[in-house]
Coordinates of C-alpha atoms in Angstrom, one line a residue:
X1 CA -4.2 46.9 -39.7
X2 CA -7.0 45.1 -38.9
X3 CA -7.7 43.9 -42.4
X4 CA -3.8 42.4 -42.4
X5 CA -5.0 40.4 -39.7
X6 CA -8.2 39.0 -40.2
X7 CA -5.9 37.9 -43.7
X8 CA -2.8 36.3 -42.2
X9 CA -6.0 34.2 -39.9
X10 CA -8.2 33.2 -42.9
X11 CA -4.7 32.4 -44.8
X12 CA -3.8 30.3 -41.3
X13 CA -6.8 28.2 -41.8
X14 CA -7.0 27.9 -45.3
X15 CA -3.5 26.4 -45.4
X16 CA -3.7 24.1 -42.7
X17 CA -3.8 20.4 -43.3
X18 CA -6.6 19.9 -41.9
X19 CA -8.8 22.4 -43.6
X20 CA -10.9 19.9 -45.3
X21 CA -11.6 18.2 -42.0
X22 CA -12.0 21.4 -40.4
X23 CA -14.5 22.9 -42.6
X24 CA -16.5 19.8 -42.7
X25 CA -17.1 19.5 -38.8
X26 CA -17.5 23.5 -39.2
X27 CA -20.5 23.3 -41.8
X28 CA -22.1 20.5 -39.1
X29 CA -21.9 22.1 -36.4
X30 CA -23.5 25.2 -38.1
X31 CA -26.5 23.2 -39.2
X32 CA -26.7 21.8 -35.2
X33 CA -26.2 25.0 -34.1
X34 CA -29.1 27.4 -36.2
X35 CA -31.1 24.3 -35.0
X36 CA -30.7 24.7 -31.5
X37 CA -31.2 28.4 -32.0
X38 CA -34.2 27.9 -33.4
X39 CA -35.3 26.3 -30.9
X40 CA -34.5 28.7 -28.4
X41 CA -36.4 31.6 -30.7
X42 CA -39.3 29.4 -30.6
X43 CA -38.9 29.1 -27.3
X44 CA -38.8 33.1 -26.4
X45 CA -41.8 33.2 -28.6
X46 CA -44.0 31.2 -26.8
X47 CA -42.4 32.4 -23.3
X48 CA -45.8 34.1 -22.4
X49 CA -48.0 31.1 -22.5
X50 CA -45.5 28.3 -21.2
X51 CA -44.9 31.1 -17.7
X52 CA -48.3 31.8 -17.1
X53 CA -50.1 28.3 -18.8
X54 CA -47.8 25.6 -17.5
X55 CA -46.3 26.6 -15.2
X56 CA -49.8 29.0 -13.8
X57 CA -47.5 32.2 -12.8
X58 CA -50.3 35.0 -13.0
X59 CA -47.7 37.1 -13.6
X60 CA -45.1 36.7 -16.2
X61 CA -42.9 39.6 -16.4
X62 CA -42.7 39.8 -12.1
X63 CA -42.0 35.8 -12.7
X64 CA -39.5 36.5 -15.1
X65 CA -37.6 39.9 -13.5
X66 CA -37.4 37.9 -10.0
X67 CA -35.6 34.8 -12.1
X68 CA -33.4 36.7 -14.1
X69 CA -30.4 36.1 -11.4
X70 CA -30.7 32.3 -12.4
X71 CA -30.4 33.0 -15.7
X72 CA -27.4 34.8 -15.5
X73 CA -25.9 32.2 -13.4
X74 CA -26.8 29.7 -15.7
X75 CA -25.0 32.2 -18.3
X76 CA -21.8 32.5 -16.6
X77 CA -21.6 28.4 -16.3
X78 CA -22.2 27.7 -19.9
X79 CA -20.3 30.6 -20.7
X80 CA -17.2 29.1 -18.9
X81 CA -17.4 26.2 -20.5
X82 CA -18.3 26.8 -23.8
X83 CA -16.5 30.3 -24.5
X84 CA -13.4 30.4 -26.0
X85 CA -11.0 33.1 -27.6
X86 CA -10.9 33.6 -30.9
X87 CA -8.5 30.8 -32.6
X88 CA -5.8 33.0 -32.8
X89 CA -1.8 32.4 -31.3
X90 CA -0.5 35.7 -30.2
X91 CA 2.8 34.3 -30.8
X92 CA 2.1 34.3 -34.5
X93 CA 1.6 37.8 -34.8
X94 CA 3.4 39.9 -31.6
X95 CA 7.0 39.8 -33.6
X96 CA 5.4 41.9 -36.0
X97 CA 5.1 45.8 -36.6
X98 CA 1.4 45.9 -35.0
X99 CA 0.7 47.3 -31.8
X100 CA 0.0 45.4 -29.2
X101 CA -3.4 47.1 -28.4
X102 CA -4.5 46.3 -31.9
X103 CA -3.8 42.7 -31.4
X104 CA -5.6 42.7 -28.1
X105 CA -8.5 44.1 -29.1
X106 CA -8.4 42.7 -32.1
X107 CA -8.5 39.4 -30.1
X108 CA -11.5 40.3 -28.4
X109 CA -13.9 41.9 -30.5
X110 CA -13.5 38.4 -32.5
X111 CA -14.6 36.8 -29.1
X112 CA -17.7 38.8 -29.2
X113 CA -19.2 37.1 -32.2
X114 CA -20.3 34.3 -31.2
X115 CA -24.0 32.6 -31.0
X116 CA -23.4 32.8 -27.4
X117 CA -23.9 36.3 -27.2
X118 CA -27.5 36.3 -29.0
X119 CA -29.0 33.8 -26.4
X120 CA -30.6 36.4 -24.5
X121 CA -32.2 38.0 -27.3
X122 CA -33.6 35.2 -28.6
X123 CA -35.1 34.1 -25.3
X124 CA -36.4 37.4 -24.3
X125 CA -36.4 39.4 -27.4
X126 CA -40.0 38.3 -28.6
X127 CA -41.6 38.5 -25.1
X128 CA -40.3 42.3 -24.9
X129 CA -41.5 43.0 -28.6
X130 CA -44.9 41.0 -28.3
X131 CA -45.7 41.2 -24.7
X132 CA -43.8 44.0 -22.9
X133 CA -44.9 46.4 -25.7
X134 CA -48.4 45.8 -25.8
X135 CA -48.5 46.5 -22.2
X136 CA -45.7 49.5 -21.2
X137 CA -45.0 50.6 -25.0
X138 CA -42.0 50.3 -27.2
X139 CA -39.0 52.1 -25.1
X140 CA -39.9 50.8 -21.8
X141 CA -39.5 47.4 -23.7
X142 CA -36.6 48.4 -25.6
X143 CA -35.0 49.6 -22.2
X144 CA -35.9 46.5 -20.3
X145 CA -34.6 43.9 -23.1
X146 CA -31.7 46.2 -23.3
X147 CA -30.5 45.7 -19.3
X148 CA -31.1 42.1 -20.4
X149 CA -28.4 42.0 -22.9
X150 CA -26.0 44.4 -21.7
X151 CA -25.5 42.1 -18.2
X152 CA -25.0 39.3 -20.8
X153 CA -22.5 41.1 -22.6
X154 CA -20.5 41.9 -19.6
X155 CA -20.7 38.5 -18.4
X156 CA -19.1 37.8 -21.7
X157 CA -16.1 40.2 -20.7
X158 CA -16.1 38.9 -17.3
X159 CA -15.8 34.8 -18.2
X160 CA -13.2 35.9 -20.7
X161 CA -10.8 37.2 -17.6
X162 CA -12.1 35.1 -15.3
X163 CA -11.0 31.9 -17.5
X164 CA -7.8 33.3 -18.2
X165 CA -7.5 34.2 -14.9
X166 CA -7.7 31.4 -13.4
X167 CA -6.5 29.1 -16.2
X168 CA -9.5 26.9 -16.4
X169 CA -8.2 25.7 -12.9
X170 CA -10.5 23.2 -10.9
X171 CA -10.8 26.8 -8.3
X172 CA -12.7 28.7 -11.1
X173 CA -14.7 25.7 -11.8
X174 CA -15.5 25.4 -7.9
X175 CA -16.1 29.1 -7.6
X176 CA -18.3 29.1 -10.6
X177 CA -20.6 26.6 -9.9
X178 CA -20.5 27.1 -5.7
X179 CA -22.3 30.5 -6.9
X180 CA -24.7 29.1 -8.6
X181 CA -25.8 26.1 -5.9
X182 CA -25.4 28.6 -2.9
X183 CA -27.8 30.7 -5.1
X184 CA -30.8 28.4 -5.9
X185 CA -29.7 26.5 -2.5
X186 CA -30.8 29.6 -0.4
X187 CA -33.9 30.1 -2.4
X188 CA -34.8 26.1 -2.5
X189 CA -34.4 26.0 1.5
X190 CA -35.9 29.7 2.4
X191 CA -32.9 31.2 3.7
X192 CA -32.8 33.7 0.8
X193 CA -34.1 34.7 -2.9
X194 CA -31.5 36.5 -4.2
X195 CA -33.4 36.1 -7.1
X196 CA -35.8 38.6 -5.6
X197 CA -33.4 40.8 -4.7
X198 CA -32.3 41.5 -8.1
X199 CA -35.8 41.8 -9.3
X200 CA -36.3 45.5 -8.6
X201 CA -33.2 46.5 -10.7
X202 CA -35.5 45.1 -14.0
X203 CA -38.8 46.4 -12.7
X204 CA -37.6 49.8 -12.5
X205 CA -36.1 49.3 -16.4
X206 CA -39.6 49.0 -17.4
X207 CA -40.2 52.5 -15.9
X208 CA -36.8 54.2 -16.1
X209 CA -34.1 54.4 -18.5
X210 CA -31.2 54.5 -15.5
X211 CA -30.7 50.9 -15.5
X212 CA -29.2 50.7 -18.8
X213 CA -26.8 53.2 -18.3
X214 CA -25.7 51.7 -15.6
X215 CA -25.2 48.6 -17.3
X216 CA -23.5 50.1 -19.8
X217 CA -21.0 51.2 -17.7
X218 CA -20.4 47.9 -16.1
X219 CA -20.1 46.5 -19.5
X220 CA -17.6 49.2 -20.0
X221 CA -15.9 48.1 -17.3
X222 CA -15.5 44.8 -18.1
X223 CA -14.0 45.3 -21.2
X224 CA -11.2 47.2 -20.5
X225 CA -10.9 44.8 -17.3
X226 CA -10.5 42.3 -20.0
X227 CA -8.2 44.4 -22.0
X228 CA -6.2 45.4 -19.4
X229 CA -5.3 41.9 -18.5
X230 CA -4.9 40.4 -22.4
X231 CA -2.4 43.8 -22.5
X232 CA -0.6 43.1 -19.3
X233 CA 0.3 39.8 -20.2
X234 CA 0.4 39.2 -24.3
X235 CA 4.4 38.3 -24.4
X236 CA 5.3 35.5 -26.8
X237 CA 5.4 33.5 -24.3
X238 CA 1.8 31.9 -23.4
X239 CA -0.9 33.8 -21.2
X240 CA -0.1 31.8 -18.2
X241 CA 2.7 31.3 -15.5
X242 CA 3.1 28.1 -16.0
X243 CA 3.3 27.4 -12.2
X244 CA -0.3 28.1 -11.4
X245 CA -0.9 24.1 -10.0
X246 CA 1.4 23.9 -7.4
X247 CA -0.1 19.8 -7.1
X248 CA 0.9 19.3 -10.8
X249 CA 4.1 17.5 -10.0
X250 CA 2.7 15.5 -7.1
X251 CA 2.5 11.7 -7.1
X252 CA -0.3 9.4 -5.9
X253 CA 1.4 7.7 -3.4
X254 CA -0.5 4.5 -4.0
X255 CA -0.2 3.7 -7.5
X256 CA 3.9 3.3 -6.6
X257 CA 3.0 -0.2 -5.7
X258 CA 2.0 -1.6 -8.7
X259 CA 5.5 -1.4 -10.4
X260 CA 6.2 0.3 -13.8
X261 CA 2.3 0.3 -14.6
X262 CA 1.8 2.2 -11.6
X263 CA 4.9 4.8 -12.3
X264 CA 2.7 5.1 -16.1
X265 CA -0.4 6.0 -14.0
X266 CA 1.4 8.2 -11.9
X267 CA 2.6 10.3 -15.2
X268 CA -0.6 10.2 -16.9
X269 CA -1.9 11.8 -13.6
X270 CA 0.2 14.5 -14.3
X271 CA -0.4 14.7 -17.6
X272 CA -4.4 15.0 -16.8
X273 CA -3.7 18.0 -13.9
X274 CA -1.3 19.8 -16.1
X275 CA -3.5 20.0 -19.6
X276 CA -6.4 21.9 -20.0
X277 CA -8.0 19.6 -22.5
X278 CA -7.7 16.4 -19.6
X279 CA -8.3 18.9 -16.8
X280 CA -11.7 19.9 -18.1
X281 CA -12.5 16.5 -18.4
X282 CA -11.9 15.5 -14.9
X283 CA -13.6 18.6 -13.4
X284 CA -16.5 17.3 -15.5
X285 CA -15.9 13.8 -14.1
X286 CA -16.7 15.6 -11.1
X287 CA -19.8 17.7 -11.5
X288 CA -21.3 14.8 -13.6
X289 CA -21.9 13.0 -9.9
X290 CA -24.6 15.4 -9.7
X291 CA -26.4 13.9 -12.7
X292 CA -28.5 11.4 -11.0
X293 CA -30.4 14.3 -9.0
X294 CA -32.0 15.2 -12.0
X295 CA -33.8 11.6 -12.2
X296 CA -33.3 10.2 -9.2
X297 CA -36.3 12.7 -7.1
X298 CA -37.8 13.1 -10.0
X299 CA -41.5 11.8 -9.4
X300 CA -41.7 11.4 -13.4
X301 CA -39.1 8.6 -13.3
X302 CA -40.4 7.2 -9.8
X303 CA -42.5 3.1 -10.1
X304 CA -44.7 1.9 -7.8
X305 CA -42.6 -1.7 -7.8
X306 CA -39.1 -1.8 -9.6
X307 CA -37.0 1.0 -10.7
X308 CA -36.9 3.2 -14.1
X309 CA -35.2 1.5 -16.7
X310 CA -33.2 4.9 -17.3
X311 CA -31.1 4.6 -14.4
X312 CA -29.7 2.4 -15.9
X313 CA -28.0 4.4 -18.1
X314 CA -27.4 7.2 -15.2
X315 CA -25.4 4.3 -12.9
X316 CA -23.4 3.6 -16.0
X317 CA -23.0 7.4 -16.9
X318 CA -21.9 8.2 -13.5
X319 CA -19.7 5.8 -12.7
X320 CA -17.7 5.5 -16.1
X321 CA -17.9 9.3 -17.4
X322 CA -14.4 9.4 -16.7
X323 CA -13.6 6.6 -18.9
X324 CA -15.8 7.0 -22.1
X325 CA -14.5 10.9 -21.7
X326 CA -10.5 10.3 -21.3
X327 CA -10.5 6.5 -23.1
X328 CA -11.8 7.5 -26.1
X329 CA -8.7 9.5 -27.0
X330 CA -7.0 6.4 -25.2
X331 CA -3.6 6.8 -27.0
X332 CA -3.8 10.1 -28.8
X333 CA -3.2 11.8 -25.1
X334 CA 0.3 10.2 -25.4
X335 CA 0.7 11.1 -29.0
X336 CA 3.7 14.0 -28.6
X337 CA 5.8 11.4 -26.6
X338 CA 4.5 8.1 -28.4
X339 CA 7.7 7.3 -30.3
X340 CA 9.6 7.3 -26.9
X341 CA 7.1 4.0 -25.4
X342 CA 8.1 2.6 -28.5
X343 CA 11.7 2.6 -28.0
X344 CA 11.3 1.5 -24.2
X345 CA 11.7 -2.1 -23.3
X346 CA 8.0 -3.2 -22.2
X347 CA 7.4 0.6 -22.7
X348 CA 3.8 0.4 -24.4
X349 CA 2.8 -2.6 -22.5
X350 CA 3.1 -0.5 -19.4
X351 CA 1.7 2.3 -20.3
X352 CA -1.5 0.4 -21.4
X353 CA -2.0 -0.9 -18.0
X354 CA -1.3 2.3 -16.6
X355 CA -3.6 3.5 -18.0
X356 CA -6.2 0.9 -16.8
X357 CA -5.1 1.4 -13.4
X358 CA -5.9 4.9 -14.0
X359 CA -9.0 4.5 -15.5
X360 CA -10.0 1.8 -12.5
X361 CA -9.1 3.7 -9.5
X362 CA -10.9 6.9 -10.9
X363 CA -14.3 5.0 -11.7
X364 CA -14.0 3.7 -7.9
X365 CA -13.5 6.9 -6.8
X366 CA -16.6 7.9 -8.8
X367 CA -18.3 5.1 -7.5
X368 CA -17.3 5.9 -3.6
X369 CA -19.0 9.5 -4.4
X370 CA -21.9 8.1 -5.7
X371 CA -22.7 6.0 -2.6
X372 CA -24.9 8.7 -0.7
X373 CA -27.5 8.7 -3.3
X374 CA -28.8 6.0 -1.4
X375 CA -30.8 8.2 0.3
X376 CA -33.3 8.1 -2.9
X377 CA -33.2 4.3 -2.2
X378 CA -31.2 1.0 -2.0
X379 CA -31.9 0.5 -5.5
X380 CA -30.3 3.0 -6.6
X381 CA -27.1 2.0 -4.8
X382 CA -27.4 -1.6 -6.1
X383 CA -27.7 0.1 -9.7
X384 CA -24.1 1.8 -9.2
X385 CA -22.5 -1.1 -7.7
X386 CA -24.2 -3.6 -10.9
X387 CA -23.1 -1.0 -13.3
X388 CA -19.9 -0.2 -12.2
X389 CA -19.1 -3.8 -11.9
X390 CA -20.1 -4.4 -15.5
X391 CA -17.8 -1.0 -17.0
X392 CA -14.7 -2.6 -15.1
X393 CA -15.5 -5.8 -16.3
X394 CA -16.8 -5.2 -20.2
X395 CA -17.3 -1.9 -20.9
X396 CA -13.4 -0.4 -20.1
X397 CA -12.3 -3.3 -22.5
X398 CA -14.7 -2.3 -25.4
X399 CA -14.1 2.1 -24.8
X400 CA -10.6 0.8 -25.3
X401 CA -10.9 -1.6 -28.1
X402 CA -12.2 1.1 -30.3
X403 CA -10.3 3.9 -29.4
X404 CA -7.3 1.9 -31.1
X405 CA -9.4 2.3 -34.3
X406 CA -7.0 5.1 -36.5
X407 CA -6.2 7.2 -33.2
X408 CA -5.1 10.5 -34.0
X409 CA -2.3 13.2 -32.9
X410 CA -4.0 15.7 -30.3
X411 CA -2.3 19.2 -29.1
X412 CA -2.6 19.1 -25.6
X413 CA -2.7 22.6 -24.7
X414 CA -6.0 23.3 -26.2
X415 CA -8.9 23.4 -24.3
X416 CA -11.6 20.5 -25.1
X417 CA -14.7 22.6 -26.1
X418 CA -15.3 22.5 -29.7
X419 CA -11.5 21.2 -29.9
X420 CA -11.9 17.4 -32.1
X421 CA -8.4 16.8 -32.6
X422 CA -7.7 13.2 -31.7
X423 CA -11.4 12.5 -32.6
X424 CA -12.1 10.1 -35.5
X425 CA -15.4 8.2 -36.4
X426 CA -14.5 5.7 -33.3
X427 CA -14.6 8.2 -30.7
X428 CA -18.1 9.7 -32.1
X429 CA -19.8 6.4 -31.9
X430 CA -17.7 5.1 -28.4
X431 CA -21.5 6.0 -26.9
X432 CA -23.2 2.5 -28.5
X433 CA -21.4 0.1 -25.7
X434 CA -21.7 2.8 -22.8
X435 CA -25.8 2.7 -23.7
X436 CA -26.5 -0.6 -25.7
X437 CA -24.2 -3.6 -24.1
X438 CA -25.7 -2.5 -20.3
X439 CA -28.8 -2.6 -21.6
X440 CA -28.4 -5.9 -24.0
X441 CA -27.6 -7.7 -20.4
X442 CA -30.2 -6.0 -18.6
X443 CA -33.4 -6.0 -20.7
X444 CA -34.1 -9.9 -21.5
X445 CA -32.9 -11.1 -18.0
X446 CA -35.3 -8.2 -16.6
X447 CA -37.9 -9.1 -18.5
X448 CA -37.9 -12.7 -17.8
X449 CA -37.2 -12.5 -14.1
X450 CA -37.5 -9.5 -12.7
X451 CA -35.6 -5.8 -12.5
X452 CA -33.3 -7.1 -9.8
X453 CA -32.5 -9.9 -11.4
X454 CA -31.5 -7.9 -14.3
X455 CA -29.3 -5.9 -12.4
X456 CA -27.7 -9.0 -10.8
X457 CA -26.7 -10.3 -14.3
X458 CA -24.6 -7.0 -15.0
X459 CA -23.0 -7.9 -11.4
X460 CA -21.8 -11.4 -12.4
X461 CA -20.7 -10.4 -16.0
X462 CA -18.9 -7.7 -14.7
X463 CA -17.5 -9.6 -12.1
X464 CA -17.1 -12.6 -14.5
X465 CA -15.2 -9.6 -17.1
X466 CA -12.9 -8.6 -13.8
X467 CA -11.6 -12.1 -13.1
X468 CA -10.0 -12.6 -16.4
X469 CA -9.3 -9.2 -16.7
X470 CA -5.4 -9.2 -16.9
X471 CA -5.6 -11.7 -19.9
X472 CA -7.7 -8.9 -21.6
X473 CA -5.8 -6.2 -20.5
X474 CA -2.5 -8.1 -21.5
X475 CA -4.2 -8.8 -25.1
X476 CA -4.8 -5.3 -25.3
X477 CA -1.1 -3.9 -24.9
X478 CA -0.2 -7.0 -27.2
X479 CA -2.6 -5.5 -29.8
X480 CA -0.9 -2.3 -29.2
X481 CA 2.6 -3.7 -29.7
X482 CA 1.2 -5.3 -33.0
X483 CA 0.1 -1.8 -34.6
X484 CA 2.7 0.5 -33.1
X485 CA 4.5 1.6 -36.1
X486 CA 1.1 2.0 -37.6
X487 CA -0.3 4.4 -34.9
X488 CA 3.6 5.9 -34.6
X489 CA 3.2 7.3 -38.3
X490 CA 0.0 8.1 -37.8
X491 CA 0.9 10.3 -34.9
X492 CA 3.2 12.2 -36.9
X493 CA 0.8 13.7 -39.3
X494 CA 0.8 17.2 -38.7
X495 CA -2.4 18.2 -36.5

């Protein structure tokens, strides 16, 4: 039974159109990803030395046991972003003479091999074999990397329910990451190490063997918590009420005013809340506000006159993420309903500008919720004002420019990680203007006159790029109009 199916998938993907382009993204993001494993195994190797050398813990298995909780938290983020099912449509196969179960667990087990779930080994499998067993012996280190992975593992279980759950909802997201700030919060500010707290339950691993039976119960648990939902609810219809936003068909009241572009905005809003693919991307719109906190108190990036250079690029990142994320698949979001703007009188022309007005009003917005990093400085808040200024002004015009390059048809109902439907060459190199045209303004007027007055040449170009921006925005839907048969057929390739 299970050799029927893991044939009808490889015959699924060997006969899809797209297999060519398929397998040649598949091979590259092989190669990236032994790399970056490699890197982490290098890593786990010289774990010892960086704990107790750089960063001077006496200590490095107490260091590590009492940081293991942050780990783990750190585990169940990437794990929610990252982690996906198996590409597999129950639909395909629940009309047919397997049990249900099979499918199900089919389903999972394929989950489970991923390079997601050999993280923890790599990181902590040499300490235990180098370190740990030098010191305690083989089983106690055996025992202790084994708690190690079996709470990954269940995490695994858990995300899978918790995703589906929850949909990939902008709650999960919150609840997700609210763990982890309340977590490191609490230990930053004194109130609490709950890193600490956990710390016993891997000392005693090193002494005890209970631990891992334990854990292997929870990770028990897990799974046929997972199964038990996947089994509840596999019916040919999809894994989801449907219903779950109850905002999905709201309106935002204020984009009613500005006519038939406005009504556009006001559907490509619902489009974004209702999609996993564009919800992910504005949940990500959102947590990337907290990028700056990485540079911004970082005394590596501090100058005694001026301002880093690099922020920069973290005023442009944060105030237009939105827009290099959702433009660069400016037209392939629309691509299941494309033929019906065609047919509309003024249809495409209004749905351009819609879109600008979306893309506009959600950088503000960005912008708005960037304004109390001014508490690292009023440079920093003259940074997001001359950056935003100059990606409503030039760089919205050139994310959009090249996103008409070829766009390409885009199922909607997948989620967005490792998903490149809709993506083409143009939407892998849409990073050059977000980087290079800021800093093209910046660097020569900076250099000559000062960092400020760099930043106040982004200002007036921006500004400058804002005054005449309906006659760009208005030759953009014209160059629309001009290739709409063009990107018509190519939206009718099969994905």
């Amino acid at each position: 039974m299970v050799k029927t199916l893991i044939k009808l998938e490889a015959l699924k993907r060997i006969r899809s159109t797209s297999f060519a382009r398929s397998l040649t993204i598949g091979i590259f993001i092989l190669l990236i990803g032994v790399l970056l494993l490699g890197y982490l195994l290098l890593f786990g190797l010289f774990l010892n030395k960086i704990i107790t050398e750089v960063l001077e813990k006496p200590d490095a298995i107490n260091f590590i046991n009492s940081n293991l909780l942050y780990f783990f938290l750190l585990e169940l983020i990437y794990r929610y972003f990252i982690q996906q099912l198996p590409v597999i449509n129950l639909e395909n196969y629940l009309h047919l003479p397997i049990p249900k179960s099979t499918i199900v667990h089919f389903l999972l087990v394929c989950s489970f091999i991923s390079p997601l779930n050999i993280i923890a080994l790599l990181l902590f499998g040499p300490f235990a074999f180098i370190e740990l067993k030098a010191t305690f012996g083989p089983t106690p280190a055996f025992v202790w990397l084994g708690a190690i992975l079996l709470t990954s593992w269940s995490i695994h279980w858990f995300v899978l329910w918790f995703k589906q759950r929850f949909e990939d909802s902008l709650i999960g997201t919150l609840v997700v990451f609210s763990a982890l700030l309340l977590s490191i919060g609490s230990s930053y500010f004194g109130l609490y190490d709950l890193g600490a707290f956990f710390e016993p339950v891997f000392t005693f691993a090193l002494e005890n063997p209970a631990p891992i039976f334990l854990l292997m119960a929870a990770l028990i648990l897990s799974y046929f918590l997972c199964f038990a939902f996947y089994r509840q609810n596999a019916y040919l219809e999809e894994l989801s009420e449907g219903d779950h936003l109850q905002f999905a068909n709201q309106n935002l009241g204020f984009l009613s005013k500005f006519g038939l572009a406005g009504e556009m905005a006001n559907l490509e809003w619902k489009l974004i809340i209702r999609h996993k693919k564009s919800r992910t991307f504005l949940t990500l719109c959102l947590l990337f506000l907290l990028y700056g906190l990485i540079f911004y108190n970082n005394p590596a990036y501090l100058k005694e006159t001026g301002f880093n250079y690099l922020f920069i690029f973290v005023g442009t990142f944060i105030t237009g993420i939105f827009m290099l994320q959702y433009g660069q698949l400016f037209l392939s979001w629309n691509s299941p309903t494309f033929d019906f703007y065609v047919h509309q009188k003024n249809g495409l022309r209004a749905l351009v500008k819609g879109k600008y007005l979306l893309f506009t009003g959600i950088s503000f917005i960005c912008f708005i919720l960037s304004v109390p990093y001014v508490y690292f400085g009023w440079d920093v808040l003259l940074i997001h004002l001359a950056t935003f200024l100059f990606n409503m002004g030039v760089t919205i015009h050139l994310v959009i420019y090249m996103a008409l390059w070829k766009p390409k048809p885009m199922n909607l109902h997948k989620g967005s990680v490792f998903n490149y439907e809709g993506m083409g060459l143009s939407q892998f190199l849409m990073i050059i203007p977000l980087v290079a045209v800021p800093y093209a303004v910046f660097l020569p007027v900076a250099y000559l006159f000062g960092d400020y007055s760099g930043l106040l040449a982004l200002a007036v170009i921006g500004g400058f790029g804002l005054l005449i921006f309906p006659m760009i925005s208005t030759k953009m839907a014209d160059a629309v109009v001009d290739r709409k048969y063009e990107i018509s057929a190519s939206f009718r390739q099969e994905i």
